[in-house]
Amino acid sequence: MIRIDRVSRPRILHEVSFEARPGRVTGFLGPNGAGKTSTVRILLGLDRASTGTATINSQPYAALPRPLTVVGALLDGSGAHRARTARAHLRWLAASNALPRARVGEVLETVGLTEAAGRRAGRFSLGMSRRLGLAAALLGDPPVLVLDEPFNGLDPAGILWMREFLSRCAAEGRTVLLSSHLLDFPVDDVVVINRGRVAAHGTLAEVQGDHGSLEDAFLALTGAASW
Amino acid sequence: MVRAELSKLLGLPTAWIGLALGLIAAPALVLVNTPGMRQAIESGEVTDLGYENLGIGLLGALILGVVAVSSEYTSTGDDAPGAHQMTTTLLAMPRRSHLLLAKGAALSFVVAVQGALTASATVLLTQVMLPDHAPPFEPARVAAAVLYWTLLGLLAFAITLIFRNGIITLTVFIVNSSVVSVSYLLTKLTPWAAYLPDIVGAHMFLRTMPGETHIAPLTAGLVMTAWVAALLAAASYLFTRRPA
């Protein structure tokens, strides 16, 4: 369970509040620059909120003793140093959270990078980098997944794979929060953010309301219809 | 966490360049420098034979100290120019003070092991090359040289952490230690410059130093430790407060 409670940052976020619940994919949607990444970074303890709290299972991220076993996060890029092989990258990560080394091979297999395990991360294509980032997120088999723009850089097959993968994660009972400026993926709950404020929050049906489709609702809520 | 940081540091090709340089430079200098040392012996200026060649080994410690931090801040790829490994590191180890301790410990360990090997090899090699003149193998002096390297590694680590960029640290230290020593020039202006971190540390294992100021090894060690502690404190203050 993820809870964002009245999180603010000057000029970026204004009293942002929402929840993401277990067993559901929560889409955190908004135009570019709306505050999605800032919110995610505050949730993950990378940036600070000036006021408000962001917790995962009632704890701030930095208080989690072995965070990779609770939250898997996918942010921009592969997260690996260019000169490191995919395997070496995942190995130090496993060591940092006292995870068994065997997990490295398992997650490489899950994301389809077994063949590329010995290649340096700097030589990966965009899609492979994202897969490596996802492998790192899955290393601790976490019940919570936080993904910032996970579809960026994926080819159509990759997008399809990611969509199915996320639905499967939610079906397994995991909490899945994913931010995106795209709307083309299956969600259970929706949070729409615009200019640092939550414009709508609820189940897909609630947010769609009378708008007919999520696209129409999104455009109406964010005032981007002039496109 | 220390194990993770060790595996991270030793997984970097640049770290191995530092290790190789640190290991080879000082003993190689003994070999290259032997004729020069013979001359020096004939003219009677011998006090730190072997030990004086240890100074160059600091290159390895510097490089290791720098890459331990700079590798965290290099861009992970062209597709995401703002992304760096530090994000992954902080997601795995979000308590920043603990992370710094683990990093510092891993770095100190690697530099100390490397330093012990190099320093012993250098002094022993000097005994082989110049059996009649080389000073005896003094474990305490070798240990002092190793401590000097370790502290210098931590110094580079702290400065790189403050600037989040390895180029600045490397430029300052390499220019200062090879091309022209600004610290040394300053000692000509004021004797207090001898207490600058890079100069004072060498007093820990060298008995004769350029410049007039004589500083006892223990004092030198304490002064250098104080420098390193102060810079580490400043670096960790910034690191725990800045956004990643």
Short mmCIF file of C-alpha atoms in Angstrom, two decimals, chain A residues 9 41 44-48 61-65 67-68 73 75-84 88-89 91-93 95-97 120-122 126 129 136, chain B residues 1 3-5 7-9 11-13 71-72 74-80 82-96 240-244:
data_model
loop_
_atom_site.label_atom_id
_atom_site.label_comp_id
_atom_site.label_asym_id
_atom_site.label_seq_id
_atom_site.Cartn_x
_atom_site.Cartn_y
_atom_site.Cartn_z
CA ARG A 9 7.12 21.24 -2.90
CA ARG A 41 11.16 10.61 -6.29
CA LEU A 44 11.34 6.79 -2.98
CA GLY A 45 13.30 9.06 -0.65
CA LEU A 46 15.41 10.52 -3.45
CA ASP A 47 14.01 14.04 -3.04
CA ARG A 48 12.39 15.72 -0.07
CA TYR A 61 11.14 4.64 2.14
CA ALA A 62 14.35 5.47 4.00
CA ALA A 63 13.10 3.58 7.06
CA LEU A 64 12.76 0.27 5.20
CA PRO A 65 15.53 -2.05 6.41
CA PRO A 67 14.06 -1.71 0.69
CA LEU A 68 14.50 -3.92 -2.37
CA ALA A 73 11.42 0.93 -8.59
CA LEU A 75 13.24 5.15 -13.06
CA ASP A 76 14.94 6.80 -16.02
CA GLY A 77 17.72 4.80 -17.71
CA SER A 78 19.16 1.43 -16.76
CA GLY A 79 20.48 2.60 -13.40
CA ALA A 80 23.73 0.78 -14.10
CA HIS A 81 27.19 2.20 -14.66
CA ARG A 82 28.02 1.94 -18.38
CA ALA A 83 31.15 -0.12 -17.82
CA ARG A 84 29.43 -2.74 -15.67
CA ALA A 88 27.74 -7.47 -12.15
CA HIS A 89 25.24 -4.66 -11.67
CA ARG A 91 25.14 -8.79 -8.14
CA TRP A 92 26.16 -5.75 -6.16
CA LEU A 93 22.51 -4.82 -5.81
CA ALA A 95 24.65 -8.00 -2.00
CA SER A 96 23.45 -4.60 -0.79
CA ASN A 97 20.15 -6.06 0.40
CA ARG A 120 28.27 -3.96 -20.51
CA ALA A 121 25.23 -1.84 -19.70
CA GLY A 122 26.60 1.01 -21.80
CA LEU A 126 17.16 1.63 -24.97
CA SER A 129 18.32 -0.73 -20.58
CA ALA A 136 16.84 -4.58 -10.70
CA MET B 1 26.61 -3.06 2.41
CA ARG B 3 30.40 -6.09 0.41
CA ALA B 4 28.11 -4.41 -2.12
CA GLU B 5 30.36 -1.36 -2.26
CA SER B 7 31.91 -5.44 -5.48
CA LYS B 8 30.83 -2.15 -7.06
CA LEU B 9 34.28 -0.58 -6.79
CA GLY B 11 33.69 -4.04 -10.91
CA LEU B 12 34.92 -0.82 -12.52
CA PRO B 13 37.64 -0.90 -15.17
CA SER B 71 31.22 6.40 -11.10
CA GLU B 72 27.98 7.00 -9.21
CA THR B 74 28.37 9.42 -14.61
CA SER B 75 25.43 9.31 -16.96
CA THR B 76 24.12 5.78 -17.48
CA GLY B 77 23.54 6.33 -21.18
CA ASP B 78 22.77 8.79 -23.94
CA ASP B 79 19.08 7.96 -23.84
CA ALA B 80 18.79 9.23 -20.26
CA GLY B 82 20.27 12.86 -16.29
CA ALA B 83 20.21 9.29 -15.00
CA HIS B 84 23.08 7.94 -12.96
CA GLN B 85 23.91 4.95 -10.83
CA MET B 86 23.55 6.92 -7.59
CA THR B 87 19.77 6.64 -7.94
CA THR B 88 20.03 2.84 -7.93
CA THR B 89 22.48 2.99 -5.04
CA LEU B 90 20.17 5.14 -2.94
CA LEU B 91 17.16 2.97 -3.75
CA ALA B 92 19.08 -0.04 -2.45
CA MET B 93 20.70 1.76 0.50
CA PRO B 94 18.55 4.78 1.37
CA ARG B 95 20.23 5.63 4.67
CA ARG B 96 22.78 8.01 3.29
CA THR B 240 22.68 13.76 3.24
CA ARG B 241 20.88 17.01 2.44
CA ARG B 242 21.11 17.38 -1.30
CA PRO B 243 18.55 15.77 -3.57
CA ALA B 244 20.06 12.71 -5.24
#
